[in-house]
């Protein structure tokens, strides 16, 4: 029994080390999102901004005539798969989760839900 405990004590740190994965790093799909994205529009009055961070968190906010509206900043959590991005946030005390289709090409992010698509440019 003592020999078994000795082997167990020696192997336990190895199992703990091997079982720990780097789950906090973005997957291949998520890494392409990381950064600041600005709505691709000629409209200056109200422009949407998104920031995706590598830890799976982010913020969205509005700019009015180039000025950030601090009161519009809304944090979110996100994850991405091959063709969809899932975004969860709380708006007016209500938790909301949206699954959006996406395409990233030519430094542009196309987010679609239903028949509506919004295009963002990497800043």
Short mmCIF file of C-alpha atoms in Angstrom, two decimals, residues 38-91:
data_model
loop_
_atom_site.label_atom_id
_atom_site.label_comp_id
_atom_site.label_asym_id
_atom_site.label_seq_id
_atom_site.Cartn_x
_atom_site.Cartn_y
_atom_site.Cartn_z
CA UNK A 38 -15.77 49.78 -36.85
CA UNK A 39 -19.02 49.73 -38.80
CA UNK A 40 -18.34 50.26 -42.52
CA UNK A 41 -20.69 53.13 -43.24
CA UNK A 42 -20.73 56.62 -44.73
CA UNK A 43 -23.11 57.64 -41.95
CA UNK A 44 -21.18 59.75 -39.40
CA UNK A 45 -23.91 60.44 -36.86
CA UNK A 46 -24.04 56.96 -35.35
CA UNK A 47 -21.26 54.42 -35.92
CA UNK A 48 -21.09 51.07 -34.12
CA UNK A 49 -17.79 49.74 -32.74
CA UNK A 50 -16.87 46.24 -31.57
CA UNK A 51 -13.80 45.12 -29.70
CA UNK A 52 -13.12 41.40 -29.39
CA UNK A 53 -10.45 40.42 -26.86
CA UNK A 54 -8.54 37.14 -26.88
CA UNK A 55 -9.92 36.18 -23.45
CA UNK A 56 -13.46 35.82 -24.88
CA UNK A 57 -14.70 39.20 -23.65
CA UNK A 58 -15.39 42.37 -25.56
CA UNK A 59 -17.25 45.66 -25.72
CA UNK A 60 -19.60 47.35 -28.11
CA UNK A 61 -20.21 51.07 -28.23
CA UNK A 62 -21.42 53.93 -30.39
CA UNK A 63 -19.59 56.92 -31.74
CA UNK A 64 -21.56 60.05 -32.56
CA UNK A 65 -19.74 62.24 -35.07
CA UNK A 66 -16.46 60.56 -34.09
CA UNK A 67 -16.95 60.96 -30.32
CA UNK A 68 -17.29 57.84 -28.17
CA UNK A 69 -20.56 57.67 -26.27
CA UNK A 70 -19.31 56.20 -22.98
CA UNK A 71 -22.86 55.51 -21.80
CA UNK A 72 -23.36 53.17 -24.77
CA UNK A 73 -20.44 50.87 -23.84
CA UNK A 74 -21.76 47.37 -23.30
CA UNK A 75 -19.52 44.44 -22.31
CA UNK A 76 -20.11 41.01 -23.80
CA UNK A 77 -18.67 37.51 -23.86
CA UNK A 78 -18.15 35.70 -27.11
CA UNK A 79 -16.93 32.57 -28.84
CA UNK A 80 -16.58 31.62 -32.48
CA UNK A 81 -16.87 28.49 -34.56
CA UNK A 82 -16.24 28.01 -38.27
CA UNK A 83 -19.21 30.06 -39.52
CA UNK A 84 -20.89 31.47 -36.41
CA UNK A 85 -20.04 33.77 -33.54
CA UNK A 86 -22.02 33.63 -30.29
CA UNK A 87 -22.32 36.88 -28.34
CA UNK A 88 -23.91 37.16 -24.87
CA UNK A 89 -24.59 40.44 -23.09
CA UNK A 90 -26.97 42.09 -20.69
CA UNK A 91 -29.04 45.00 -22.01
#
